[in-house]
Coordinates of N, CA and C in Angstrom, one line a residue:
M1 N 109.2 115.2 67.4 CA 109.6 115.5 68.7 C 108.9 114.5 69.7
T2 N 109.6 113.8 70.5 CA 109.1 112.9 71.5 C 108.9 113.5 72.8
H3 N 107.7 113.5 73.4 CA 107.4 114.2 74.7 C 107.5 113.1 75.8
I4 N 108.3 113.3 76.8 CA 108.6 112.3 77.8 C 108.3 112.9 79.2
L5 N 107.7 112.2 80.1 CA 107.6 112.5 81.5 C 108.4 111.5 82.2
L6 N 109.3 112.0 83.0 CA 110.2 111.1 83.8 C 110.1 111.5 85.3
T7 N 109.7 110.5 86.1 CA 109.6 110.8 87.5 C 111.0 110.5 88.2
G8 N 111.2 111.1 89.4 CA 112.4 110.9 90.1 C 113.6 111.3 89.4
S9 N 113.6 112.5 88.7 CA 114.7 112.9 87.9 C 115.8 113.7 88.5
S10 N 115.6 113.9 89.9 CA 116.6 114.9 90.5 C 117.9 114.3 90.8
R11 N 118.0 113.0 91.0 CA 119.3 112.4 91.4 C 119.4 110.9 90.9
G12 N 120.6 110.4 91.1 CA 120.8 108.9 90.9 C 120.4 108.5 89.5
I13 N 119.7 107.4 89.4 CA 119.3 106.8 88.1 C 118.5 107.8 87.3
G14 N 117.5 108.5 88.0 CA 116.7 109.5 87.3 C 117.5 110.6 86.6
A15 N 118.4 111.1 87.3 CA 119.3 112.2 86.8 C 120.0 111.7 85.6
A16 N 120.5 110.4 85.7 CA 121.3 109.9 84.5 C 120.4 109.6 83.3
I17 N 119.1 109.2 83.6 CA 118.2 109.0 82.5 C 117.9 110.4 81.8
A18 N 117.7 111.4 82.6 CA 117.4 112.7 82.1 C 118.6 113.2 81.2
E19 N 119.8 112.9 81.6 CA 120.9 113.3 80.8 C 121.0 112.5 79.5
A20 N 120.7 111.2 79.6 CA 120.7 110.4 78.4 C 119.7 110.8 77.4
L21 N 118.6 111.4 77.9 CA 117.5 111.8 77.0 C 117.6 113.3 76.6
D22 N 118.7 113.9 76.9 CA 118.9 115.3 76.6 C 119.3 115.3 75.1
L23 N 118.3 115.2 74.2 CA 118.5 115.0 72.8 C 117.7 116.1 72.0
P24 N 118.1 116.4 70.8 CA 117.4 117.5 70.1 C 116.0 117.2 69.8
D25 N 115.7 115.9 69.6 CA 114.3 115.5 69.2 C 113.5 115.0 70.4
V26 N 113.9 115.3 71.6 CA 113.2 114.9 72.8 C 112.8 116.2 73.7
A27 N 111.6 116.3 74.1 CA 111.2 117.3 75.1 C 110.8 116.5 76.3
L28 N 111.6 116.7 77.4 CA 111.5 116.0 78.6 C 111.0 116.9 79.8
I29 N 110.0 116.4 80.5 CA 109.6 117.1 81.8 C 110.0 116.1 82.9
G30 N 110.8 116.6 83.8 CA 111.2 115.9 85.0 C 110.4 116.1 86.2
H31 N 110.5 115.2 87.1 CA 109.7 115.4 88.4 C 110.7 115.3 89.5
G32 N 110.7 116.2 90.5 CA 111.5 116.1 91.6 C 111.7 117.5 92.2
T33 N 112.3 117.5 93.4 CA 112.5 118.7 94.2 C 113.6 119.5 93.6
A34 N 114.6 118.9 93.0 CA 115.8 119.6 92.5 C 115.7 119.9 91.0
S35 N 114.7 119.2 90.3 CA 114.6 119.4 88.9 C 113.1 119.1 88.5
G36 N 112.6 119.9 87.6 CA 111.3 119.6 87.1 C 110.2 120.0 88.1
I37 N 109.1 119.2 88.1 CA 107.9 119.6 88.8 C 107.9 118.8 90.1
P38 N 107.8 119.5 91.3 CA 107.8 118.8 92.5 C 106.5 118.1 92.8
A39 N 106.6 116.9 93.3 CA 105.3 116.2 93.7 C 105.7 115.1 94.7
D40 N 105.0 115.1 95.8 CA 105.3 114.2 96.9 C 104.3 113.0 96.7
F41 N 104.9 111.9 96.3 CA 104.0 110.7 95.9 C 103.4 110.0 97.2
S42 N 103.8 110.5 98.4 CA 103.0 110.0 99.5 C 101.6 110.6 99.6
D43 N 101.4 111.7 98.9 CA 100.1 112.3 98.8 C 99.4 111.7 97.6
P44 N 98.2 111.1 97.9 CA 97.4 110.4 96.9 C 97.1 111.3 95.7
A45 N 97.0 112.6 95.9 CA 96.6 113.5 94.8 C 97.8 113.9 93.9
A46 N 99.0 113.6 94.4 CA 100.2 114.1 93.7 C 100.4 113.6 92.3
P47 N 100.2 112.2 92.0 CA 100.5 111.8 90.7 C 99.6 112.4 89.6
G48 N 98.3 112.6 89.9 CA 97.4 113.3 89.0 C 97.8 114.7 88.7
R49 N 98.2 115.4 89.8 CA 98.6 116.8 89.6 C 99.9 116.9 88.7
L50 N 100.8 116.0 89.0 CA 102.0 115.9 88.2 C 101.7 115.7 86.7
W51 N 100.9 114.7 86.4 CA 100.5 114.3 85.1 C 99.9 115.5 84.3
H52 N 99.0 116.2 85.0 CA 98.3 117.3 84.3 C 99.2 118.5 84.1
A53 N 100.1 118.7 85.1 CA 101.1 119.8 85.0 C 102.1 119.5 83.8
A54 N 102.5 118.3 83.7 CA 103.4 117.9 82.6 C 102.7 118.0 81.3
L55 N 101.4 117.6 81.2 CA 100.7 117.8 80.0 C 100.6 119.3 79.5
D56 N 100.4 120.2 80.5 CA 100.3 121.6 80.2 C 101.7 122.1 79.6
R57 N 102.8 121.6 80.2 CA 104.1 122.0 79.7 C 104.5 121.4 78.4
L58 N 103.8 120.3 78.0 CA 104.2 119.6 76.8 C 103.1 119.7 75.8
D59 N 102.4 120.8 75.8 CA 101.4 121.1 74.8 C 100.3 120.0 74.6
G60 N 99.9 119.4 75.8 CA 98.8 118.5 75.8 C 99.1 117.1 75.3
R61 N 100.4 116.8 75.1 CA 100.8 115.4 74.6 C 102.0 114.9 75.3
I62 N 101.8 113.6 75.8 CA 102.9 112.8 76.4 C 103.0 111.5 75.6
D63 N 104.2 111.2 75.1 CA 104.4 110.0 74.3 C 105.0 108.9 75.1
V64 N 105.8 109.2 76.1 CA 106.6 108.2 76.9 C 106.5 108.6 78.4
L65 N 106.1 107.6 79.2 CA 106.2 107.8 80.6 C 107.3 106.9 81.2
I66 N 108.2 107.4 82.0 CA 109.2 106.7 82.7 C 109.0 106.8 84.2
N67 N 108.6 105.7 84.8 CA 108.4 105.7 86.3 C 109.7 105.3 87.0
N68 N 110.4 106.2 87.5 CA 111.6 106.0 88.2 C 111.6 106.3 89.7
A69 N 110.7 107.2 90.1 CA 110.7 107.6 91.5 C 110.4 106.4 92.5
G70 N 111.1 106.4 93.6 CA 110.9 105.4 94.6 C 111.7 105.7 95.8
I71 N 111.3 104.9 96.9 CA 112.0 105.0 98.1 C 112.5 103.7 98.6
F72 N 113.6 103.7 99.4 CA 114.1 102.4 100.0 C 114.4 102.7 101.4
E73 N 113.5 102.3 102.3 CA 113.6 102.7 103.7 C 113.5 101.4 104.5
D74 N 114.2 101.3 105.6 CA 114.2 100.1 106.5 C 112.8 100.0 107.1
N75 N 112.4 98.8 107.3 CA 111.1 98.5 108.0 C 111.3 97.2 108.8
P76 N 112.1 97.2 109.9 CA 112.3 96.0 110.6 C 111.1 95.4 111.2
I77 N 111.0 94.0 111.2 CA 109.7 93.4 111.7 C 109.5 93.6 113.2
D78 N 110.5 94.0 113.9 CA 110.3 94.2 115.4 C 109.9 95.6 115.8
Q79 N 109.5 96.4 114.8 CA 108.9 97.6 115.1 C 107.5 97.3 115.6
D80 N 106.9 98.3 116.3 CA 105.5 98.1 116.7 C 104.6 98.0 115.5
D81 N 103.4 97.4 115.7 CA 102.5 97.1 114.6 C 102.2 98.3 113.7
D82 N 101.8 99.4 114.3 CA 101.3 100.5 113.6 C 102.5 101.1 112.8
A83 N 103.7 101.2 113.3 CA 104.8 101.7 112.6 C 105.2 100.8 111.4
W84 N 105.1 99.5 111.6 CA 105.4 98.6 110.5 C 104.4 98.7 109.3
I85 N 103.2 98.8 109.7 CA 102.1 98.9 108.7 C 102.2 100.3 108.0
A86 N 102.5 101.3 108.7 CA 102.6 102.6 108.1 C 103.8 102.7 107.1
S87 N 104.9 102.1 107.5 CA 106.0 102.0 106.6 C 105.7 101.2 105.3
W88 N 105.1 100.1 105.5 CA 104.7 99.2 104.4 C 103.8 100.0 103.4
E89 N 102.8 100.7 104.0 CA 101.8 101.4 103.1 C 102.5 102.6 102.4
R90 N 103.4 103.3 103.1 CA 104.1 104.4 102.5 C 104.9 104.0 101.3
T91 N 105.7 102.9 101.5 CA 106.5 102.4 100.4 C 105.6 101.9 99.2
M92 N 104.5 101.2 99.5 CA 103.6 100.8 98.4 C 103.0 102.0 97.7
R93 N 102.6 103.0 98.4 CA 102.1 104.2 97.7 C 103.1 104.9 96.8
V94 N 104.3 105.1 97.4 CA 105.3 105.8 96.6 C 105.8 105.0 95.4
N95 N 106.2 103.7 95.7 CA 106.8 102.9 94.7 C 105.9 102.3 93.7
L96 N 104.7 101.9 94.1 CA 103.8 101.2 93.2 C 102.5 101.9 92.9
T97 N 101.8 102.4 93.9 CA 100.5 103.0 93.6 C 100.7 104.2 92.7
A98 N 101.6 105.1 93.1 CA 101.8 106.3 92.3 C 102.2 106.0 90.8
S99 N 103.0 105.0 90.6 CA 103.4 104.5 89.3 C 102.1 104.0 88.6
A100 N 101.3 103.2 89.3 CA 100.1 102.7 88.7 C 99.2 103.8 88.2
E101 N 99.0 104.8 89.1 CA 98.1 105.9 88.7 C 98.6 106.6 87.4
L102 N 99.9 106.8 87.4 CA 100.5 107.5 86.2 C 100.4 106.6 84.9
C103 N 100.6 105.3 85.1 CA 100.4 104.4 84.0 C 98.9 104.4 83.5
R104 N 98.0 104.4 84.4 CA 96.6 104.5 84.0 C 96.3 105.8 83.3
L105 N 96.8 106.9 83.8 CA 96.6 108.2 83.1 C 97.2 108.1 81.7
A106 N 98.4 107.5 81.6 CA 99.0 107.5 80.3 C 98.2 106.6 79.3
V107 N 97.8 105.4 79.7 CA 97.0 104.5 78.8 C 95.7 105.2 78.4
R108 N 95.0 105.9 79.3 CA 93.8 106.6 78.9 C 94.1 107.7 78.0
H109 N 95.2 108.4 78.2 CA 95.6 109.5 77.3 C 95.8 109.0 75.9
W110 N 96.5 107.9 75.8 CA 96.8 107.4 74.4 C 95.5 106.8 73.8
Q111 N 94.7 106.2 74.6 CA 93.4 105.7 74.0 C 92.6 106.8 73.5
A112 N 92.5 107.9 74.3 CA 91.7 109.0 73.9 C 92.2 109.7 72.6
R113 N 93.5 109.7 72.4 CA 94.1 110.3 71.2 C 94.1 109.3 70.1
G114 N 93.9 108.0 70.3 CA 94.0 107.0 69.3 C 95.4 106.8 68.8
V115 N 96.3 106.9 69.6 CA 97.8 106.7 69.3 C 98.4 105.8 70.3
G116 N 99.6 105.3 70.0 CA 100.3 104.4 70.9 C 101.2 105.3 71.8
G117 N 101.9 104.6 72.7 CA 102.8 105.3 73.6 C 103.7 104.2 74.3
R118 N 104.6 104.7 75.1 CA 105.5 103.8 75.7 C 105.6 104.1 77.2
I119 N 105.7 103.0 78.0 CA 105.9 103.1 79.5 C 107.2 102.3 79.8
V120 N 108.0 102.9 80.5 CA 109.3 102.3 81.0 C 109.2 102.4 82.6
N121 N 109.1 101.3 83.2 CA 109.1 101.2 84.7 C 110.4 100.7 85.2
I122 N 111.0 101.5 86.1 CA 112.3 101.2 86.8 C 111.9 100.4 88.0
A123 N 112.1 99.1 88.0 CA 111.8 98.2 89.1 C 113.1 97.9 89.8
S124 N 113.4 96.6 90.1 CA 114.6 96.2 90.8 C 114.8 94.7 90.8
R125 N 116.0 94.4 90.9 CA 116.4 92.9 91.1 C 115.6 92.3 92.2
A126 N 115.2 93.1 93.2 CA 114.5 92.6 94.3 C 113.1 92.0 93.9
A127 N 112.6 92.4 92.8 CA 111.3 91.9 92.3 C 111.4 90.4 92.2
Y128 N 112.6 89.9 91.8 CA 112.8 88.5 91.5 C 113.6 87.8 92.7
R129 N 114.5 88.4 93.2 CA 115.4 87.8 94.2 C 115.0 88.1 95.6
G130 N 114.2 89.0 95.8 CA 113.9 89.5 97.2 C 114.9 90.4 97.7
D131 N 114.8 90.9 98.9 CA 115.7 91.8 99.5 C 116.0 91.5 101.0
S132 N 116.5 92.4 101.7 CA 116.8 92.1 103.1 C 115.6 91.9 104.0
P133 N 115.7 91.3 105.2 CA 114.6 91.1 106.1 C 113.9 92.4 106.5
A134 N 114.6 93.6 106.3 CA 114.0 94.9 106.6 C 113.3 95.5 105.4
H135 N 113.3 94.8 104.3 CA 112.8 95.4 103.1 C 111.8 94.5 102.4
W136 N 110.9 93.8 103.1 CA 109.8 93.1 102.5 C 109.0 94.0 101.6
H137 N 108.7 95.2 102.1 CA 107.8 96.1 101.4 C 108.4 96.6 100.1
Y138 N 109.7 96.8 100.1 CA 110.4 97.3 98.9 C 110.4 96.2 97.8
A139 N 110.7 95.0 98.2 CA 110.7 93.9 97.2 C 109.3 93.6 96.7
A140 N 108.3 93.7 97.5 CA 106.9 93.5 97.1 C 106.5 94.6 96.1
S141 N 106.9 95.8 96.4 CA 106.5 96.9 95.6 C 107.1 96.8 94.2
K142 N 108.3 96.3 94.1 CA 109.0 96.2 92.8 C 108.5 95.0 92.0
A143 N 108.1 93.9 92.7 CA 107.5 92.8 92.1 C 106.2 93.2 91.5
G144 N 105.4 94.0 92.3 CA 104.2 94.5 91.7 C 104.3 95.3 90.5
M145 N 105.4 96.1 90.5 CA 105.7 97.0 89.3 C 105.9 96.1 88.1
V146 N 106.7 95.0 88.2 CA 107.0 94.1 87.1 C 105.7 93.5 86.6
A147 N 104.9 93.0 87.5 CA 103.6 92.3 87.2 C 102.7 93.3 86.5
M148 N 102.6 94.5 87.0 CA 101.8 95.6 86.3 C 102.3 95.9 84.9
T149 N 103.6 95.9 84.7 CA 104.2 96.2 83.4 C 103.8 95.1 82.4
K150 N 103.9 93.9 82.8 CA 103.5 92.8 81.9 C 102.0 92.8 81.6
T151 N 101.2 93.1 82.6 CA 99.8 93.2 82.4 C 99.4 94.3 81.4
I152 N 100.0 95.4 81.5 CA 99.8 96.5 80.6 C 100.2 96.1 79.2
A153 N 101.4 95.5 79.1 CA 101.9 95.1 77.8 C 100.9 94.1 77.1
R154 N 100.4 93.2 77.8 CA 99.5 92.2 77.3 C 98.1 92.8 76.9
G155 N 97.7 93.7 77.8 CA 96.4 94.3 77.6 C 96.2 95.3 76.5
Y156 N 97.3 96.0 76.2 CA 97.1 97.2 75.3 C 98.1 97.2 74.1
A157 N 98.7 96.0 73.8 CA 99.6 96.0 72.7 C 99.0 96.3 71.4
R158 N 97.7 95.8 71.2 CA 97.0 96.1 70.0 C 96.7 97.5 69.7
D159 N 96.7 98.3 70.8 CA 96.6 99.8 70.7 C 97.9 100.5 70.4
G160 N 99.0 99.7 70.3 CA 100.3 100.4 70.1 C 100.8 100.9 71.4
I161 N 100.3 100.5 72.5 CA 100.8 100.9 73.8 C 101.8 99.8 74.3
L162 N 103.0 100.2 74.5 CA 104.1 99.3 74.8 C 104.5 99.5 76.3
A163 N 104.9 98.5 76.9 CA 105.4 98.6 78.3 C 106.6 97.7 78.6
F164 N 107.6 98.3 79.2 CA 108.8 97.6 79.5 C 109.2 97.9 81.0
A165 N 110.0 97.0 81.5 CA 110.6 97.2 82.9 C 112.1 97.0 82.9
I166 N 112.8 97.7 83.7 CA 114.2 97.5 84.0 C 114.4 97.1 85.4
C167 N 115.2 96.1 85.7 CA 115.5 95.7 87.0 C 116.9 95.8 87.4
P168 N 117.3 97.0 87.9 CA 118.7 97.2 88.3 C 119.0 96.4 89.6
G169 N 120.3 96.0 89.7 CA 120.7 95.5 91.0 C 121.2 96.7 91.8
F170 N 122.3 96.6 92.6 CA 122.8 97.7 93.3 C 123.4 98.7 92.2
T171 N 123.1 99.9 92.4 CA 123.6 100.9 91.4 C 124.3 102.0 92.2
M172 N 125.4 102.5 91.7 CA 126.2 103.4 92.4 C 125.7 104.8 92.5
T173 N 124.6 104.9 93.3 CA 124.0 106.2 93.7 C 124.5 106.5 95.1
G174 N 124.1 107.7 95.6 CA 124.5 108.0 97.0 C 124.1 106.9 97.9
M175 N 122.9 106.4 97.7 CA 122.3 105.4 98.6 C 123.2 104.1 98.6
A176 N 123.6 103.7 97.4 CA 124.4 102.5 97.3 C 125.8 102.7 98.0
E177 N 126.4 103.9 97.8 CA 127.7 104.2 98.5 C 127.5 104.0 100.0
D178 N 126.5 104.6 100.5 CA 126.2 104.4 102.0 C 126.1 103.0 102.4
Y179 N 125.3 102.2 101.6 CA 125.1 100.8 101.9 C 126.4 100.0 101.8
L180 N 127.2 100.3 100.8 CA 128.4 99.6 100.7 C 129.3 99.8 101.9
A181 N 129.3 101.1 102.3 CA 130.2 101.4 103.5 C 129.7 100.8 104.8
S182 N 128.3 100.7 104.9 CA 127.8 100.2 106.2 C 127.7 98.7 106.2
R183 N 127.6 98.0 105.1 CA 127.4 96.6 105.1 C 128.6 95.7 104.7
G184 N 129.7 96.4 104.4 CA 130.9 95.7 104.0 C 130.9 95.5 102.5
G185 N 131.6 96.4 101.8 CA 131.6 96.4 100.3 C 132.1 95.1 99.7
D186 N 133.2 94.5 100.3 CA 133.8 93.3 99.7 C 132.8 92.2 99.6
K187 N 132.1 92.0 100.7 CA 131.1 90.9 100.7 C 130.0 91.1 99.7
L188 N 129.5 92.3 99.6 CA 128.5 92.6 98.6 C 129.0 92.4 97.2
L189 N 130.2 92.9 96.9 CA 130.8 92.8 95.6 C 131.0 91.4 95.2
A190 N 131.3 90.5 96.2 CA 131.6 89.1 95.9 C 130.4 88.4 95.4
D191 N 129.2 89.0 95.6 CA 128.0 88.4 95.1 C 127.6 88.9 93.7
I192 N 128.5 89.7 93.1 CA 128.2 90.2 91.8 C 129.3 89.7 90.8
P193 N 129.1 88.7 90.0 CA 130.1 88.1 89.2 C 130.9 89.2 88.3
L194 N 130.3 90.2 87.9 CA 131.0 91.2 87.2 C 132.0 92.0 88.0
G195 N 131.8 91.9 89.3 CA 132.8 92.5 90.2 C 132.7 94.0 90.5
K196 N 131.5 94.6 90.0 CA 131.3 96.0 90.2 C 129.8 96.3 90.3
V197 N 129.5 97.3 91.1 CA 128.2 97.8 91.1 C 127.9 98.6 89.9
A198 N 126.6 98.5 89.4 CA 126.3 99.2 88.1 C 126.4 100.7 88.3
D199 N 126.7 101.4 87.3 CA 126.7 102.9 87.2 C 125.3 103.3 86.8
P200 N 124.8 104.5 87.3 CA 123.5 105.0 86.8 C 123.4 105.1 85.3
E201 N 124.5 105.4 84.7 CA 124.5 105.6 83.3 C 124.2 104.3 82.5
E202 N 124.6 103.2 83.1 CA 124.3 101.9 82.5 C 122.8 101.7 82.5
V203 N 122.1 102.0 83.6 CA 120.6 101.9 83.6 C 120.0 102.9 82.6
A204 N 120.6 104.0 82.6 CA 120.0 105.1 81.7 C 120.1 104.7 80.2
T205 N 121.2 104.0 79.9 CA 121.3 103.5 78.5 C 120.2 102.6 78.1
A206 N 119.9 101.7 79.1 CA 118.7 100.8 78.8 C 117.4 101.5 78.7
A207 N 117.2 102.5 79.6 CA 116.0 103.3 79.6 C 115.8 104.1 78.3
R208 N 116.9 104.7 77.9 CA 116.8 105.4 76.6 C 116.4 104.5 75.5
F209 N 117.0 103.3 75.4 CA 116.7 102.4 74.3 C 115.2 102.0 74.4
L210 N 114.7 101.6 75.6 CA 113.3 101.2 75.7 C 112.4 102.4 75.4
A211 N 112.7 103.6 75.8 CA 111.9 104.7 75.6 C 111.8 105.1 74.1
L212 N 112.9 104.9 73.4 CA 112.9 105.5 72.0 C 113.0 104.5 70.9
D213 N 113.8 103.4 71.1 CA 114.2 102.6 70.0 C 113.8 101.1 70.1
A214 N 113.4 100.6 71.2 CA 113.1 99.2 71.3 C 112.0 98.8 70.3
P215 N 112.2 97.7 69.6 CA 111.1 97.3 68.6 C 109.8 96.9 69.4
P216 N 108.7 97.2 68.7 CA 107.4 96.9 69.4 C 107.3 95.5 69.9
S217 N 107.9 94.5 69.2 CA 107.7 93.1 69.7 C 108.4 92.8 71.0
M218 N 109.2 93.8 71.5 CA 109.8 93.6 72.8 C 108.9 94.0 74.0
T219 N 107.7 94.5 73.7 CA 106.8 94.9 74.7 C 106.6 93.8 75.7
G220 N 106.6 94.1 77.0 CA 106.5 93.2 78.1 C 107.8 92.7 78.6
A221 N 108.9 93.1 77.9 CA 110.3 92.7 78.3 C 110.7 93.3 79.6
V222 N 111.5 92.5 80.4 CA 112.1 93.0 81.6 C 113.6 92.9 81.4
I223 N 114.3 94.0 81.5 CA 115.8 94.1 81.2 C 116.5 94.1 82.6
D224 N 117.4 93.2 82.8 CA 118.2 93.1 84.0 C 119.5 93.9 83.8
V225 N 119.9 94.7 84.8 CA 121.1 95.4 84.8 C 121.7 95.2 86.2
N226 N 122.4 94.0 86.4 CA 122.8 93.7 87.8 C 124.1 92.9 87.8
G227 N 124.9 92.9 86.7 CA 126.2 92.3 86.8 C 126.1 90.8 87.0
A228 N 125.0 90.2 86.6 CA 124.8 88.7 86.7 C 124.7 88.3 88.1
S229 N 124.3 89.2 89.0 CA 124.1 88.8 90.4 C 122.8 88.1 90.6
Y230 N 121.9 88.3 89.7 CA 120.7 87.5 89.6 C 120.3 87.3 88.2
V231 N 120.2 86.0 87.7 CA 119.9 85.7 86.3 C 118.6 84.8 86.3
R232 N 117.8 85.0 85.3 CA 116.5 84.3 85.2 C 116.5 83.4 84.0

């Protein structure tokens, strides 16, 4: 039985990942207000509380951590200084720092038990391509997540600790539907050679593979799910 902690499982990509991992040989604990254990990642104490609550529910063992929780909020540069900095720091804390804290707890957990484990971090195409002028903070947080994933993969592979990242482009969640409607869907779709926005289930398929089946030599890999709208 594989024990998995998945953050941001209430909706969108997280809900699709939870459904994809609804398997007889998987015990999954979700995080979110609508499913699993609630935790507000803007609170510095929340990641640790979530980790220990999940451990309690999973009989003291977590084998896979999937960091999916994140926020995507406007932060125009013409805001006043304090508001801009507060927005930057909130996004960094929720998107990157909370994920880093959970990764650290996971690595230490596996080291203490003398076993390997897997981390799957849901980053974004923005890590490589950047984002809109109102989303410097979002792109930076996701680039940090990719760099962190690669560092973990390089640092702990000999302990059997594997780390992967997924970089979705626009994904058809409620947020993407609103964005398409407000920004002009035709123009946005014209930038995607595949001609469609990704479905959450497509990202979930990649997450399930990395969490359960990806060969160890793939550690450090970043998987793009963006319809060829950005290729590396």
